[in-house]
Short mmCIF file of C-alpha atoms and ligand atoms in Angstrom, two decimals:
data_model
loop_
_atom_site.label_atom_id
_atom_site.label_comp_id
_atom_site.label_asym_id
_atom_site.label_seq_id
_atom_site.Cartn_x
_atom_site.Cartn_y
_atom_site.Cartn_z
CA UNK A 165 249.08 96.32 37.52
CA UNK A 166 251.61 95.69 40.84
CA UNK A 167 255.03 94.74 39.38
CA UNK A 168 254.41 91.81 41.96
CA UNK A 169 250.49 90.66 41.52
CA UNK A 170 251.35 90.18 37.46
CA UNK A 171 254.46 87.74 39.30
CA UNK A 172 251.97 85.60 40.88
CA UNK A 173 249.61 85.97 38.17
CA UNK A 174 251.92 83.97 35.31
CA UNK A 175 253.85 81.97 38.04
CA UNK A 176 250.38 80.20 39.70
CA UNK A 177 251.06 77.37 37.90
CA UNK A 178 253.93 76.71 38.79
CA UNK A 179 252.93 77.32 42.38
CA UNK A 180 250.65 74.55 41.86
CA UNK A 181 252.90 72.33 40.91
CA UNK A 182 254.88 72.57 43.79
CA UNK A 183 252.14 72.42 46.37
CA UNK A 184 252.09 68.93 45.06
CA UNK A 185 254.74 68.60 45.89
CA UNK A 186 255.10 68.79 49.15
CA UNK A 187 251.77 67.12 49.94
CA UNK A 188 252.68 63.84 47.79
CA UNK A 189 254.85 63.23 51.34
CA UNK A 190 253.24 61.48 53.79
CA UNK A 191 254.00 63.24 57.04
CA UNK A 192 252.10 61.86 59.58
CA UNK A 193 253.42 63.34 63.08
CA UNK A 194 251.13 60.54 64.72
CA UNK A 195 252.24 57.44 62.97
CA UNK A 196 255.91 56.53 63.90
CA UNK A 197 256.39 54.86 60.51
CA UNK A 198 256.35 58.00 58.77
CA UNK A 199 259.27 59.33 60.49
CA UNK A 200 261.32 59.54 57.60
CA UNK A 201 258.86 60.86 55.59
CA UNK A 202 258.59 63.97 58.52
CA UNK A 203 262.29 64.71 57.43
CA UNK A 204 262.01 64.86 53.81
CA UNK A 205 258.76 67.06 54.74
CA UNK A 206 261.01 69.56 56.84
CA UNK A 207 263.97 68.97 54.33
CA UNK A 208 261.63 70.43 51.75
CA UNK A 209 260.23 73.07 53.18
CA UNK A 210 263.82 74.49 54.51
CA UNK A 211 265.04 74.26 50.98
CA UNK A 212 262.09 76.36 49.44
CA UNK A 213 263.13 78.67 52.39
CA UNK A 214 266.88 78.80 51.11
CA UNK A 215 266.25 79.43 47.82
CA UNK A 216 264.89 82.77 48.06
CA UNK A 217 267.84 83.60 50.43
CA UNK A 218 266.89 83.14 53.95
CA UNK A 219 268.87 81.29 56.36
CA UNK A 220 267.13 78.62 57.09
CA UNK A 221 267.56 74.72 58.59
CA UNK A 222 265.70 71.98 59.85
CA UNK A 223 265.68 71.69 64.11
CA UNK A 224 266.03 67.91 65.18
CA UNK A 225 264.21 67.43 68.49
CA UNK A 226 262.84 64.65 70.75
CA UNK A 227 259.93 64.84 68.33
CA UNK A 228 259.84 65.97 64.92
CA UNK A 229 262.15 68.23 63.84
CA UNK A 230 261.22 71.88 63.49
CA UNK A 231 262.26 74.24 60.71
CA UNK A 232 263.39 77.92 61.32
CA UNK A 233 264.02 80.84 58.52
CA UNK A 234 265.23 84.10 58.76
CA UNK A 235 265.33 86.94 56.11
CA UNK A 236 268.33 88.77 55.12
CA UNK A 237 268.42 91.78 57.98
CA UNK A 238 266.22 95.10 56.77
CA UNK A 239 267.36 97.33 59.73
CA UNK A 240 265.03 99.68 60.84
CA UNK A 241 261.98 97.34 59.43
CA UNK A 242 259.94 95.54 62.25
CA UNK A 243 260.07 91.15 62.14
CA UNK A 244 257.27 88.95 61.93
CA UNK A 245 257.33 85.33 63.30
CA UNK A 246 255.42 83.37 59.78
CA UNK A 247 253.92 79.87 62.20
CA UNK A 248 252.22 76.79 60.15
CA UNK A 249 252.80 72.95 60.21
CA UNK A 250 253.96 70.24 57.59
CA UNK A 251 252.58 67.76 59.53
CA UNK A 252 249.00 66.00 58.91
CA UNK A 253 246.32 64.52 60.31
CA UNK A 254 246.70 60.07 59.70
CA UNK A 255 244.02 59.81 56.29
CA UNK A 256 242.35 56.76 57.58
CA UNK A 257 239.44 55.88 56.41
CA UNK A 258 241.54 55.33 53.44
CA UNK A 259 238.14 53.82 51.18
CA UNK A 260 236.19 56.71 52.22
CA UNK A 261 238.71 59.20 49.42
CA UNK A 262 238.15 59.54 45.88
CA UNK A 263 242.13 59.77 45.48
CA UNK A 264 244.09 58.23 46.95
CA UNK A 265 245.08 60.69 50.28
CA UNK A 266 248.89 61.56 48.81
CA UNK A 267 248.33 61.79 45.23
CA UNK A 268 247.02 64.94 44.98
CA UNK A 269 243.66 65.59 42.91
CA UNK A 270 242.68 68.71 41.04
CA UNK A 271 238.93 68.75 40.36
CA UNK A 272 236.50 71.51 40.24
CA UNK A 273 238.59 74.03 40.93
CA UNK A 274 240.05 72.24 44.24
CA UNK A 275 243.35 70.22 44.92
CA UNK A 276 242.05 67.39 46.90
CA UNK A 277 245.08 65.84 49.64
CA UNK A 278 245.65 64.89 52.65
CA UNK A 279 247.17 68.92 54.21
CA UNK A 280 245.40 70.48 51.26
CA UNK A 281 244.10 73.11 53.68
CA UNK A 282 245.26 71.95 56.78
CA UNK A 283 248.21 73.36 56.87
CA UNK A 284 250.08 72.71 54.06
CA UNK A 285 248.54 74.82 51.32
CA UNK A 286 248.27 77.88 53.71
CA UNK A 287 251.38 78.29 54.89
CA UNK A 288 253.07 77.67 51.33
CA UNK A 289 250.75 81.06 51.05
CA UNK A 290 253.28 82.51 52.25
CA UNK A 291 256.06 81.13 50.87
CA UNK A 292 255.35 82.62 47.82
CA UNK A 293 254.40 85.79 48.42
CA UNK A 294 258.01 85.97 50.10
CA UNK A 295 259.63 84.53 46.81
CA UNK A 296 257.19 87.32 44.53
CA UNK A 297 258.71 89.32 46.98
CA UNK A 298 262.13 88.96 46.77
CA UNK A 299 262.49 88.41 42.76
CA UNK A 300 260.44 91.08 42.11
CA UNK A 301 261.63 93.50 44.84
CA UNK A 302 265.03 92.05 45.33
CA UNK A 303 263.98 92.30 49.43
CA UNK A 304 261.11 92.09 51.19
CA UNK A 305 259.88 95.52 53.06
CA UNK A 306 259.72 93.45 56.57
CA UNK A 307 261.69 91.22 59.00
CA UNK A 308 259.95 87.84 58.79
CA UNK A 309 260.89 85.01 60.84
CA UNK A 310 260.01 81.12 59.50
CA UNK A 311 258.84 78.69 62.32
CA UNK A 312 257.27 75.44 60.27
CA UNK A 313 256.71 72.71 63.11
CA UNK A 314 255.85 69.05 62.77
CA UNK A 315 254.01 68.92 65.58
CA UNK A 316 251.22 70.53 65.19
CA UNK A 317 248.75 67.65 65.16
CA UNK A 318 249.84 65.85 68.07
CA UNK A 319 249.63 68.67 70.77
CA UNK A 320 252.68 70.63 69.94
CA UNK A 321 255.16 69.37 72.47
CA UNK A 322 259.01 69.75 70.75
CA UNK A 323 257.78 73.64 69.97
CA UNK A 324 256.63 73.92 73.55
CA UNK A 325 260.28 72.64 74.72
CA UNK A 326 262.24 74.69 71.91
CA UNK A 327 260.43 78.08 73.02
CA UNK A 328 261.02 77.34 76.51
CA UNK A 329 264.61 77.33 75.69
CA UNK A 330 265.22 79.63 72.57
CA UNK A 331 262.62 82.71 72.77
CA UNK A 332 265.18 85.14 71.93
CA UNK A 333 265.68 83.72 68.86
CA UNK A 334 261.97 83.57 67.83
CA UNK A 335 261.52 87.77 68.81
CA UNK A 336 258.73 89.39 66.80
CA UNK A 337 256.28 92.20 66.65
CA UNK A 338 253.42 89.43 65.80
CA UNK A 339 253.03 85.92 64.72
CA UNK A 340 251.53 85.38 61.74
CA UNK A 341 249.50 82.23 61.34
CA UNK A 342 247.19 80.63 58.32
CA UNK A 343 246.00 77.51 59.86
CA UNK A 344 241.57 78.17 59.88
CA UNK A 345 238.79 78.84 57.52
CA UNK A 346 236.82 82.25 56.14
CA UNK A 347 233.69 82.49 57.11
CA UNK A 348 232.20 80.59 53.95
CA UNK A 349 232.84 81.50 50.68
CA UNK A 350 233.45 84.98 48.81
CA UNK A 351 233.92 85.77 53.16
CA UNK A 352 236.82 86.12 54.34
CA UNK A 353 237.21 86.57 57.76
CA UNK A 354 240.26 87.48 60.62
CA UNK A 355 240.24 85.28 63.67
CA UNK A 356 240.45 86.50 67.17
CA UNK A 357 239.96 82.99 68.82
CA UNK A 358 240.70 79.41 68.95
CA UNK A 359 239.14 76.80 71.69
CA UNK A 360 241.64 74.41 72.86
CA UNK A 361 241.66 71.01 74.33
CA UNK A 362 242.21 68.11 77.10
CA UNK A 363 243.26 64.87 75.64
CA UNK A 364 242.27 61.74 77.06
CA UNK A 365 242.44 58.15 76.50
CA UNK A 366 240.82 55.24 78.79
CA UNK A 367 241.17 51.85 79.03
CA UNK A 368 238.94 49.50 81.03
CA UNK A 369 240.25 45.91 81.68
CA UNK A 370 237.84 43.61 83.61
CA UNK A 371 238.16 39.63 83.80
CA UNK A 372 241.53 37.83 82.48
CA UNK A 373 240.21 36.86 79.11
CA UNK A 374 237.76 36.86 76.59
CA UNK A 375 234.13 35.32 78.21
CA UNK A 376 231.05 33.12 76.95
CA UNK A 377 228.94 36.73 77.06
CA UNK A 378 226.00 33.53 77.82
CA UNK A 379 227.88 31.79 80.83
CA UNK A 380 229.05 34.86 82.13
CA UNK A 381 227.30 37.82 81.50
CA UNK A 382 225.28 39.64 83.93
CA UNK A 383 227.68 38.33 86.87
CA UNK A 384 230.95 39.87 85.68
CA UNK A 385 231.05 43.69 84.77
CA UNK A 386 232.15 43.63 80.92
CA UNK A 387 234.09 46.53 80.45
CA UNK A 388 232.99 47.38 77.61
CA UNK A 389 229.57 48.53 79.69
CA UNK A 390 231.25 49.95 82.09
CA UNK A 391 233.02 52.17 79.57
CA UNK A 392 229.83 53.14 78.10
CA UNK A 393 227.99 54.16 81.32
CA UNK A 394 230.84 56.17 81.99
CA UNK A 395 231.50 58.37 78.80
CA UNK A 396 227.63 58.69 78.64
CA UNK A 397 227.90 60.15 82.54
CA UNK A 398 230.59 62.53 81.36
CA UNK A 399 227.45 64.61 79.72
CA UNK A 400 224.35 65.63 80.80
CA UNK A 401 220.63 66.04 79.26
CA UNK A 402 221.05 69.52 79.10
CA UNK A 403 224.88 68.94 77.13
CA UNK A 404 226.59 70.52 79.77
CA UNK A 405 229.59 67.94 80.87
CA UNK A 406 229.70 67.17 84.63
CA UNK A 407 233.29 67.39 85.35
CA UNK A 408 232.98 69.21 89.40
CA UNK A 409 233.70 73.07 88.47
CA UNK A 410 234.19 72.11 85.09
CA UNK A 411 233.04 75.75 84.10
CA UNK A 412 234.62 77.46 86.56
CA UNK A 413 237.03 79.46 85.31
CA UNK A 414 234.57 79.74 81.35
CA UNK A 415 235.28 83.56 80.20
CA UNK A 416 231.05 83.87 79.65
CA UNK A 417 230.40 85.01 76.06
CA UNK A 418 229.32 89.35 76.00
CA UNK A 419 226.15 90.57 75.28
CA UNK A 420 228.17 92.29 72.08
CA UNK A 421 229.80 88.96 71.09
CA UNK A 422 226.46 87.29 71.06
CA UNK A 423 224.80 90.02 68.94
CA UNK A 424 227.76 89.58 66.51
CA UNK A 425 228.11 85.91 66.34
CA UNK A 426 223.85 86.59 65.48
CA UNK A 427 224.90 88.88 62.87
CA UNK A 428 227.26 86.94 60.47
CA UNK A 429 225.11 85.79 57.00
CA UNK A 430 225.23 81.71 59.38
CA UNK A 431 222.36 79.54 57.69
CA UNK A 432 221.71 76.96 60.10
CA UNK A 433 219.43 74.79 58.18
CA UNK A 434 221.98 74.83 55.43
CA UNK A 435 224.56 74.35 57.80
CA UNK A 436 222.71 70.87 58.28
CA UNK A 437 221.50 69.87 55.29
CA UNK A 438 225.25 70.14 54.44
CA UNK A 439 226.43 67.93 57.41
CA UNK A 440 223.97 65.33 56.62
CA UNK A 441 222.31 65.16 59.79
CA UNK A 442 218.87 66.01 60.20
CA UNK A 443 219.05 68.88 63.49
CA UNK A 444 220.74 70.43 66.05
CA UNK A 445 222.74 69.16 69.40
CA UNK A 446 224.35 70.58 72.31
CA UNK A 447 224.69 73.12 75.35
CA UNK A 448 221.35 74.27 75.83
CA UNK A 449 220.58 77.81 75.58
CA UNK A 450 223.44 78.74 72.85
CA UNK A 451 223.19 78.96 69.51
CA UNK A 452 225.15 76.15 66.86
CA UNK A 453 227.56 78.85 66.07
CA UNK A 454 228.45 79.65 70.12
CA UNK A 455 228.64 75.99 70.70
CA UNK A 456 231.17 75.73 68.21
CA UNK A 457 233.31 78.37 68.78
CA UNK A 458 233.11 80.18 72.63
CA UNK A 459 231.67 76.55 74.56
CA UNK A 460 233.48 74.25 75.88
CA UNK A 461 232.56 70.60 74.14
CA UNK A 462 232.95 66.83 75.26
CA UNK A 463 233.25 64.40 72.57
CA UNK A 464 233.96 60.85 71.77
CA UNK A 465 236.79 60.33 68.55
CA UNK A 466 237.70 56.29 68.98
CA UNK A 467 235.77 53.94 70.63
CA UNK A 468 236.96 49.60 71.00
CA UNK A 469 236.27 46.66 72.67
CA UNK A 470 234.83 43.16 71.94
CA UNK A 471 234.11 41.69 68.25
CA UNK A 472 234.21 43.92 65.14
CA UNK A 473 234.70 40.97 62.87
CA UNK A 474 231.68 40.25 60.84
CA UNK A 475 228.61 38.99 61.31
CA UNK A 476 227.21 38.14 65.51
CA UNK A 477 229.65 37.12 68.41
CA UNK A 478 228.63 36.07 71.76
CA UNK A 479 231.71 37.44 74.08
CA UNK A 480 232.21 39.84 77.37
CA UNK A 481 235.45 41.22 76.28
CA UNK A 482 237.68 41.07 78.65
CA UNK A 483 238.83 44.94 77.79
CA UNK A 484 237.58 47.77 76.25
CA UNK A 485 238.47 51.20 75.15
CA UNK A 486 238.02 54.63 74.46
CA UNK A 487 239.89 58.28 72.79
CA UNK A 488 238.19 61.54 73.86
CA UNK A 489 238.89 65.21 74.09
CA UNK A 490 237.25 68.17 76.06
CA UNK A 491 237.55 71.89 73.92
CA UNK A 492 238.01 74.05 76.46
CA UNK A 493 237.47 78.35 75.78
CA UNK A 494 239.15 81.20 78.19
CA UNK A 495 240.28 80.74 81.29
CA UNK A 496 239.95 76.91 81.61
CA UNK A 497 243.62 74.78 82.40
CA UNK A 498 243.47 71.79 80.81
CA UNK A 499 245.55 70.50 83.71
CA UNK A 500 242.53 71.46 86.19
CA UNK A 501 240.10 69.68 83.87
CA UNK A 502 242.38 66.65 84.10
CA UNK A 503 242.05 66.40 88.35
CA UNK A 504 237.98 67.53 87.40
CA UNK A 505 237.66 64.76 85.53
CA UNK A 506 239.81 61.84 87.72
CA UNK A 507 236.79 62.99 90.72
CA UNK A 508 233.87 62.25 88.26
CA UNK A 509 235.68 59.46 86.58
CA UNK A 510 235.79 57.30 90.33
CA UNK A 511 232.05 58.71 90.91
CA UNK A 512 231.04 57.09 87.48
CA UNK A 513 232.61 54.08 87.56
CA UNK A 514 230.67 51.41 88.22
CA UNK A 515 230.97 48.59 91.10
CA UNK A 516 233.86 46.20 89.70
CA UNK A 517 236.04 48.21 88.76
CA UNK A 518 239.18 49.18 89.96
CA UNK A 519 240.26 52.73 88.99
CA UNK A 520 244.15 52.32 88.94
CA UNK A 521 245.92 55.06 88.09
CA UNK A 522 243.23 57.50 89.39
CA UNK A 523 244.47 56.10 92.82
CA UNK A 524 240.37 56.46 93.99
CA UNK A 525 240.43 52.53 94.72
CA UNK A 526 238.87 52.21 97.59
CA UNK A 527 235.75 53.93 96.02
CA UNK A 528 235.24 50.10 93.59
CA UNK A 529 235.57 47.10 94.23
CA UNK A 530 238.21 44.76 92.32
CA UNK A 531 237.13 42.75 89.02
CA UNK A 532 238.02 45.57 85.95
CA UNK A 533 240.76 48.82 85.78
CA UNK A 534 240.46 51.53 84.83
CA UNK A 535 243.55 53.55 82.87
CA UNK A 536 243.76 57.40 82.28
CA UNK A 537 246.51 58.19 79.66
CA UNK A 538 246.62 62.43 79.17
CA UNK A 539 247.68 63.02 75.43
CA UNK A 540 247.77 66.40 75.27
CA UNK A 541 246.24 69.27 76.67
CA UNK A 542 246.52 73.61 76.21
CA UNK A 543 244.09 76.11 76.53
CA UNK A 544 241.56 78.94 74.60
CA UNK A 545 242.87 81.61 73.22
CA UNK A 546 241.28 85.12 72.43
CA UNK A 547 243.41 88.06 70.61
CA UNK A 548 242.75 91.47 70.37
CA UNK A 549 241.37 92.79 67.58
CA UNK A 550 242.26 96.52 68.60
CA UNK A 551 245.84 96.80 67.13
CA UNK A 552 246.88 97.69 64.20
CA UNK A 553 248.56 94.41 62.58
CA UNK A 554 244.64 93.67 61.96
CA UNK A 555 243.78 96.71 60.57
CA UNK A 556 246.87 96.02 58.25
CA UNK A 557 245.94 92.13 57.61
CA UNK A 558 242.00 93.37 57.05
CA UNK A 559 243.15 95.73 54.03
CA UNK A 560 245.74 93.00 53.02
CA UNK A 561 242.67 90.62 53.04
CA UNK A 562 240.25 93.32 51.33
CA UNK A 563 242.81 93.94 48.53
CA UNK A 564 242.93 89.79 47.74
CA UNK A 565 239.34 88.75 48.44
CA UNK A 566 237.58 91.70 47.58
CA UNK A 567 235.53 92.14 50.57
CA UNK A 568 236.93 93.35 54.28
CA UNK A 569 237.32 90.46 56.08
CA UNK A 570 234.55 89.37 58.87
CA UNK A 571 236.04 89.07 62.41
CA UNK A 572 235.11 84.88 63.95
CA UNK A 573 236.18 83.14 66.68
CA UNK A 574 237.06 79.39 65.70
CA UNK A 575 236.25 75.69 67.57
CA UNK A 576 239.85 73.94 66.23
CA UNK A 577 243.27 74.95 68.26
CA UNK A 578 246.57 75.55 68.02
CA UNK A 579 248.10 75.00 71.55
CA UNK A 580 251.14 77.12 70.43
CA UNK A 581 248.59 80.01 70.05
CA UNK A 582 249.01 80.67 73.75
CA UNK A 583 252.49 80.37 74.36
CA UNK A 584 253.45 83.10 71.86
CA UNK A 585 251.89 85.01 74.30
CA UNK A 586 253.87 83.83 77.48
CA UNK A 587 256.69 83.15 75.92
CA UNK A 588 257.45 86.04 73.55
CA UNK A 589 254.76 88.28 74.93
CA UNK A 590 253.31 88.63 70.93
CA UNK A 591 250.10 87.78 70.20
CA UNK A 592 248.80 86.26 66.41
CA UNK A 593 246.96 87.79 63.90
CA UNK A 594 244.66 84.09 62.38
CA UNK A 595 244.40 84.59 58.93
CA UNK A 596 242.45 81.87 57.47
CA UNK A 597 242.22 81.05 54.04
CA UNK A 598 240.20 78.07 54.30
CA UNK A 599 236.87 76.89 54.05
CA UNK A 600 234.90 75.08 56.82
CA UNK A 601 234.08 72.33 54.40
CA UNK A 602 237.40 71.65 53.10
CA UNK A 603 237.23 68.51 55.10
CA UNK A 604 240.04 69.13 57.69
CA UNK A 605 240.81 65.94 58.88
CA UNK A 606 238.07 64.03 56.78
CA UNK A 607 238.58 62.26 53.90
CA UNK A 608 238.81 64.37 50.94
CA UNK A 609 240.62 66.97 52.27
CA UNK A 610 240.82 70.15 49.64
CA UNK A 611 241.58 73.39 48.89
CA UNK A 612 240.17 75.85 46.62
CA UNK A 613 243.11 76.86 44.28
CA UNK A 614 241.17 80.42 44.16
CA UNK A 615 241.36 80.51 47.57
CA UNK A 616 245.33 79.04 47.69
CA UNK A 617 245.79 82.38 44.63
CA UNK A 618 244.36 85.00 46.74
CA UNK A 619 245.92 83.98 50.10
CA UNK A 620 249.48 84.64 48.48
CA UNK A 621 248.27 88.21 46.97
CA UNK A 622 247.06 88.99 50.27
CA UNK A 623 250.00 87.41 52.02
CA UNK A 624 252.00 89.83 49.85
CA UNK A 625 249.76 92.73 50.15
CA UNK A 626 250.48 92.05 54.02
CA UNK A 627 254.11 92.46 54.24
CA UNK A 628 253.38 95.95 52.44
CA UNK A 629 250.84 96.83 54.54
CA UNK A 630 253.07 96.24 57.61
CA UNK A 631 255.75 97.80 56.51
CA UNK A 632 253.78 100.99 55.87
CA UNK A 633 253.11 101.10 59.90
CA UNK A 634 254.81 103.46 62.04
CA UNK A 635 257.37 101.82 63.74
CA UNK A 636 255.95 102.68 67.10
CA UNK A 637 252.02 102.07 66.65
CA UNK A 638 252.46 98.60 65.89
CA UNK A 639 254.37 98.04 68.98
CA UNK A 640 252.01 95.75 71.24
CA UNK A 641 251.26 97.48 74.66
N1 BES B 957 244.26 73.60 61.25
C1 BES B 957 243.77 72.90 62.79
C2 BES B 957 243.49 74.88 63.63
C3 BES B 957 241.92 74.82 63.25
C4 BES B 957 240.85 74.02 63.20
C5 BES B 957 241.58 76.33 62.88
C6 BES B 957 239.81 74.50 62.92
C7 BES B 957 240.79 76.56 62.96
C8 BES B 957 240.02 75.96 62.71
C9 BES B 957 244.76 72.27 63.36
O1 BES B 957 245.92 71.75 62.99
C10 BES B 957 244.46 71.24 64.08
O2 BES B 957 243.46 70.95 63.40
N2 BES B 957 244.53 71.08 65.47
C11 BES B 957 244.43 70.13 66.42
C12 BES B 957 244.95 70.49 68.06
C13 BES B 957 244.91 69.26 68.66
C14 BES B 957 245.88 68.45 67.88
C15 BES B 957 246.31 69.76 69.80
C16 BES B 957 242.79 69.94 66.61
O3 BES B 957 241.96 71.43 66.31
O4 BES B 957 242.22 68.90 66.69
ZN1 ZN B 958 246.15 72.47 60.75
#
């Protein structure tokens, strides 16, 4: 057995102990109460890099710190940038967790914790593969730069800024990212597409105070009724989004792509059963995989207004609100979606609703106010599959997972991937070690420890595969 694999095997349980340490830090980027934890997580990562002989620092930003490190220079070798994130999604609802989100727990071959798969466990595989190379061989066979951010789950604003100022520092031949999933257990994947996103919050304000719904109901606009109507009007019976021009730039699926997706071992009945839902829904004329990976969608993520306590209260609430987003596909632009959304909101706003921020007030008589907040946006992305890097990664995955990867798209978003293309002129290799049912963003998030160890093994092999590409052949055209 090659010495590196032997090292990985004999240190496997320590790698898990270290991952536990990382998972115990509640680095929730969306919640200002966790600012200090964000610093702790960043320092923890930087320290890991330094211990392997990298120059590493945490870089302060207007938001949460970036972690950046470089391996000792290896002249004449290619350079790869490993990107990942140390921030995690909020763990709520806490009562739905079997064990607390920041007390990692091992059950049935998995580690359960917020961030286990998204993305602490995955990004850590690349750190441990580097450790193995440095300890066993004394050096890596390629140059590596690590860039780990703390705002991926809230839109990567600070990293966007950093890239616009310091792109030269990040110069590389290709970006390596493990922040997604395999196709299924035993079916590893290389991912060639991510959806984009446009995320909003809509606040509807009505009368100057909560009112008795009997005395006033039906005579003044109820903001919760208005909100429900507006949200429902954003999508039609065919599952099509009703914003004018919304589909204009959508790159359609090719016949070949549809055939390839249809050929993947996807069992719709099993998919629905696992989620506990009776049937599939979505845009007419598309399969579930097409809807999830390659078509734009609309989803409400939060909804409030009125009485939420025990029992019934007859109230006409003074305000209501929603958080919602559109998942986008190439070549939709979030800015254009915002413009179209404002027009559509103007059309949908019921009598008695005032469009304030939207500045189309003449369309609605006074009574209720609409405020639209744009949280974050990113376009979708497709990466080419005909590159020597993809082939090198396929070999490394086959070596560690025992079979060649299938090629998939993903429905989620990693906003910075498009920016890497624009600012650094390079593509990303999307190598997800997780599973679709690992509960990312949900209670009981988990990561298979076998996938964790295979991910480390694949990563270690990847550095070798990438180092053997001839210097010319690997250059992006
Ligand atoms: N790891 C996910 C992205 C992902 C999800 C890739 C599913 C592949 C499959 C990432 O951390 C994430 O959740 N991103 C956010 C980005 C958003 C907040 C801008 C997302 O997609 O919701
Ligand atoms: Zn992630």
